[in-house]
């Protein structure tokens, strides 16, 4: 599968570091209704193990390194988010797992909708049934 990578716009200032930014609708193809972030995770911990029915997300890692495994039910792919200017757009119906390669990496998500447990598919067999419905 072809993951949709986004080079997050980044302004670097000599001796002062860098500033990265993106705007809903302009830089990412959906409005943002929710931001969340996962932190305080030890190395080699894996989270995720779900898909979303409708939700679109932009994942980025402002600190550390997290590997994202994706599966659309036919093909699999993975991306390492190891640079604050790297973004990964995950469209609906992608099963994902996230593996912490570096302790205390921070994984941020900009999501197209509010939290709704009903949008989750947390069982892989159910996911396969859902995509073949
Ligand atoms: P979950 O999405 O399962 O996290 P991960 O995929 O990283 O393992 O969410 C973990 C818990 O947090 C779960 O109980 C749902 C809750 N949660 C919210 O209450 N609001 C949110 O916006 C999110 C993303 C999760």
mmCIF file with all atom_site columns, C-alpha atoms in Angstrom, residues 58-130:
data_model
loop_
_atom_site.group_PDB
_atom_site.id
_atom_site.type_symbol
_atom_site.label_atom_id
_atom_site.label_alt_id
_atom_site.label_comp_id
_atom_site.label_asym_id
_atom_site.label_entity_id
_atom_site.label_seq_id
_atom_site.pdbx_PDB_ins_code
_atom_site.Cartn_x
_atom_site.Cartn_y
_atom_site.Cartn_z
_atom_site.occupancy
_atom_site.B_iso_or_equiv
_atom_site.pdbx_formal_charge
_atom_site.auth_seq_id
_atom_site.auth_comp_id
_atom_site.auth_asym_id
_atom_site.auth_atom_id
_atom_site.pdbx_PDB_model_num
ATOM 1  C CA . UNK A 1 58  ? -2.754  13.056  10.512 1.00 0.00 ? 58  UNK A CA 1
ATOM 2  C CA . UNK A 1 59  ? -0.069  11.413  12.652 1.00 0.00 ? 59  UNK A CA 1
ATOM 3  C CA . UNK A 1 60  ? 3.195   13.096  13.475 1.00 0.00 ? 60  UNK A CA 1
ATOM 4  C CA . UNK A 1 61  ? 5.931   12.598  16.015 1.00 0.00 ? 61  UNK A CA 1
ATOM 5  C CA . UNK A 1 62  ? 7.366   15.861  17.367 1.00 0.00 ? 62  UNK A CA 1
ATOM 6  C CA . UNK A 1 63  ? 9.800   13.975  19.622 1.00 0.00 ? 63  UNK A CA 1
ATOM 7  C CA . UNK A 1 64  ? 11.332  10.526  19.170 1.00 0.00 ? 64  UNK A CA 1
ATOM 8  C CA . UNK A 1 65  ? 10.557  7.745   16.744 1.00 0.00 ? 65  UNK A CA 1
ATOM 9  C CA . UNK A 1 66  ? 7.423   5.636   16.274 1.00 0.00 ? 66  UNK A CA 1
ATOM 10 C CA . UNK A 1 67  ? 6.847   3.014   13.591 1.00 0.00 ? 67  UNK A CA 1
ATOM 11 C CA . UNK A 1 68  ? 3.353   2.867   12.149 1.00 0.00 ? 68  UNK A CA 1
ATOM 12 C CA . UNK A 1 69  ? 2.191   -0.441  10.633 1.00 0.00 ? 69  UNK A CA 1
ATOM 13 C CA . UNK A 1 70  ? -0.795  -0.196  8.284  1.00 0.00 ? 70  UNK A CA 1
ATOM 14 C CA . UNK A 1 71  ? -3.005  -2.853  6.727  1.00 0.00 ? 71  UNK A CA 1
ATOM 15 C CA . UNK A 1 72  ? -5.930  -2.125  4.387  1.00 0.00 ? 72  UNK A CA 1
ATOM 16 C CA . UNK A 1 73  ? -7.030  -5.762  4.382  1.00 0.00 ? 73  UNK A CA 1
ATOM 17 C CA . UNK A 1 74  ? -5.169  -6.456  1.134  1.00 0.00 ? 74  UNK A CA 1
ATOM 18 C CA . UNK A 1 75  ? -1.771  -4.792  1.424  1.00 0.00 ? 75  UNK A CA 1
ATOM 19 C CA . UNK A 1 76  ? 0.446   -3.887  4.332  1.00 0.00 ? 76  UNK A CA 1
ATOM 20 C CA . UNK A 1 77  ? 2.929   -1.049  4.740  1.00 0.00 ? 77  UNK A CA 1
ATOM 21 C CA . UNK A 1 78  ? 4.847   0.777   7.409  1.00 0.00 ? 78  UNK A CA 1
ATOM 22 C CA . UNK A 1 79  ? 6.328   4.192   7.994  1.00 0.00 ? 79  UNK A CA 1
ATOM 23 C CA . UNK A 1 80  ? 8.758   5.414   10.635 1.00 0.00 ? 80  UNK A CA 1
ATOM 24 C CA . UNK A 1 81  ? 7.889   8.835   12.025 1.00 0.00 ? 81  UNK A CA 1
ATOM 25 C CA . UNK A 1 82  ? 11.286  9.959   13.275 1.00 0.00 ? 82  UNK A CA 1
ATOM 26 C CA . UNK A 1 83  ? 11.338  13.609  12.310 1.00 0.00 ? 83  UNK A CA 1
ATOM 27 C CA . UNK A 1 84  ? 8.980   16.367  13.531 1.00 0.00 ? 84  UNK A CA 1
ATOM 28 C CA . UNK A 1 85  ? 8.383   17.510  9.949  1.00 0.00 ? 85  UNK A CA 1
ATOM 29 C CA . UNK A 1 86  ? 7.155   14.076  8.795  1.00 0.00 ? 86  UNK A CA 1
ATOM 30 C CA . UNK A 1 87  ? 3.405   13.538  8.726  1.00 0.00 ? 87  UNK A CA 1
ATOM 31 C CA . UNK A 1 88  ? 1.341   10.490  7.842  1.00 0.00 ? 88  UNK A CA 1
ATOM 32 C CA . UNK A 1 89  ? -2.268  10.735  6.747  1.00 0.00 ? 89  UNK A CA 1
ATOM 33 C CA . UNK A 1 90  ? -4.355  7.686   7.620  1.00 0.00 ? 90  UNK A CA 1
ATOM 34 C CA . UNK A 1 91  ? -7.647  7.433   5.779  1.00 0.00 ? 91  UNK A CA 1
ATOM 35 C CA . UNK A 1 92  ? -10.612 5.381   7.092  1.00 0.00 ? 92  UNK A CA 1
ATOM 36 C CA . UNK A 1 93  ? -10.567 1.571   7.124  1.00 0.00 ? 93  UNK A CA 1
ATOM 37 C CA . UNK A 1 94  ? -6.852  1.105   7.748  1.00 0.00 ? 94  UNK A CA 1
ATOM 38 C CA . UNK A 1 95  ? -5.880  -1.284  10.516 1.00 0.00 ? 95  UNK A CA 1
ATOM 39 C CA . UNK A 1 96  ? -2.911  0.246   12.381 1.00 0.00 ? 96  UNK A CA 1
ATOM 40 C CA . UNK A 1 97  ? -0.387  -0.602  15.033 1.00 0.00 ? 97  UNK A CA 1
ATOM 41 C CA . UNK A 1 98  ? 2.148   1.832   16.467 1.00 0.00 ? 98  UNK A CA 1
ATOM 42 C CA . UNK A 1 99  ? 5.500   0.642   17.817 1.00 0.00 ? 99  UNK A CA 1
ATOM 43 C CA . UNK A 1 100 ? 7.581   2.907   20.060 1.00 0.00 ? 100 UNK A CA 1
ATOM 44 C CA . UNK A 1 101 ? 11.161  2.717   18.777 1.00 0.00 ? 101 UNK A CA 1
ATOM 45 C CA . UNK A 1 102 ? 12.418  5.290   21.273 1.00 0.00 ? 102 UNK A CA 1
ATOM 46 C CA . UNK A 1 103 ? 11.241  5.633   24.880 1.00 0.00 ? 103 UNK A CA 1
ATOM 47 C CA . UNK A 1 104 ? 9.057   8.658   25.583 1.00 0.00 ? 104 UNK A CA 1
ATOM 48 C CA . UNK A 1 105 ? 8.445   9.417   21.904 1.00 0.00 ? 105 UNK A CA 1
ATOM 49 C CA . UNK A 1 106 ? 5.371   11.603  21.542 1.00 0.00 ? 106 UNK A CA 1
ATOM 50 C CA . UNK A 1 107 ? 2.825   10.621  18.914 1.00 0.00 ? 107 UNK A CA 1
ATOM 51 C CA . UNK A 1 108 ? 0.416   13.407  17.988 1.00 0.00 ? 108 UNK A CA 1
ATOM 52 C CA . UNK A 1 109 ? -2.793  12.967  16.041 1.00 0.00 ? 109 UNK A CA 1
ATOM 53 C CA . UNK A 1 110 ? -4.952  15.602  14.359 1.00 0.00 ? 110 UNK A CA 1
ATOM 54 C CA . UNK A 1 111 ? -8.325  13.971  13.755 1.00 0.00 ? 111 UNK A CA 1
ATOM 55 C CA . UNK A 1 112 ? -11.264 14.881  11.529 1.00 0.00 ? 112 UNK A CA 1
ATOM 56 C CA . UNK A 1 113 ? -13.894 14.222  14.187 1.00 0.00 ? 113 UNK A CA 1
ATOM 57 C CA . UNK A 1 114 ? -14.652 14.051  17.891 1.00 0.00 ? 114 UNK A CA 1
ATOM 58 C CA . UNK A 1 115 ? -13.957 10.887  19.860 1.00 0.00 ? 115 UNK A CA 1
ATOM 59 C CA . UNK A 1 116 ? -16.540 8.224   19.123 1.00 0.00 ? 116 UNK A CA 1
ATOM 60 C CA . UNK A 1 117 ? -15.943 4.652   20.301 1.00 0.00 ? 117 UNK A CA 1
ATOM 61 C CA . UNK A 1 118 ? -18.592 3.572   17.774 1.00 0.00 ? 118 UNK A CA 1
ATOM 62 C CA . UNK A 1 119 ? -16.210 4.551   14.949 1.00 0.00 ? 119 UNK A CA 1
ATOM 63 C CA . UNK A 1 120 ? -13.591 2.038   16.140 1.00 0.00 ? 120 UNK A CA 1
ATOM 64 C CA . UNK A 1 121 ? -13.175 -1.515  14.885 1.00 0.00 ? 121 UNK A CA 1
ATOM 65 C CA . UNK A 1 122 ? -11.059 -3.296  17.481 1.00 0.00 ? 122 UNK A CA 1
ATOM 66 C CA . UNK A 1 123 ? -11.387 -6.861  16.219 1.00 0.00 ? 123 UNK A CA 1
ATOM 67 C CA . UNK A 1 124 ? -9.329  -7.812  13.128 1.00 0.00 ? 124 UNK A CA 1
ATOM 68 C CA . UNK A 1 125 ? -11.882 -10.323 11.797 1.00 0.00 ? 125 UNK A CA 1
ATOM 69 C CA . UNK A 1 126 ? -14.590 -7.693  12.161 1.00 0.00 ? 126 UNK A CA 1
ATOM 70 C CA . UNK A 1 127 ? -12.338 -5.299  10.219 1.00 0.00 ? 127 UNK A CA 1
ATOM 71 C CA . UNK A 1 128 ? -12.042 -7.778  7.319  1.00 0.00 ? 128 UNK A CA 1
ATOM 72 C CA . UNK A 1 129 ? -15.815 -8.277  7.330  1.00 0.00 ? 129 UNK A CA 1
ATOM 73 C CA . UNK A 1 130 ? -16.330 -4.482  7.400  1.00 0.00 ? 130 UNK A CA 1
#
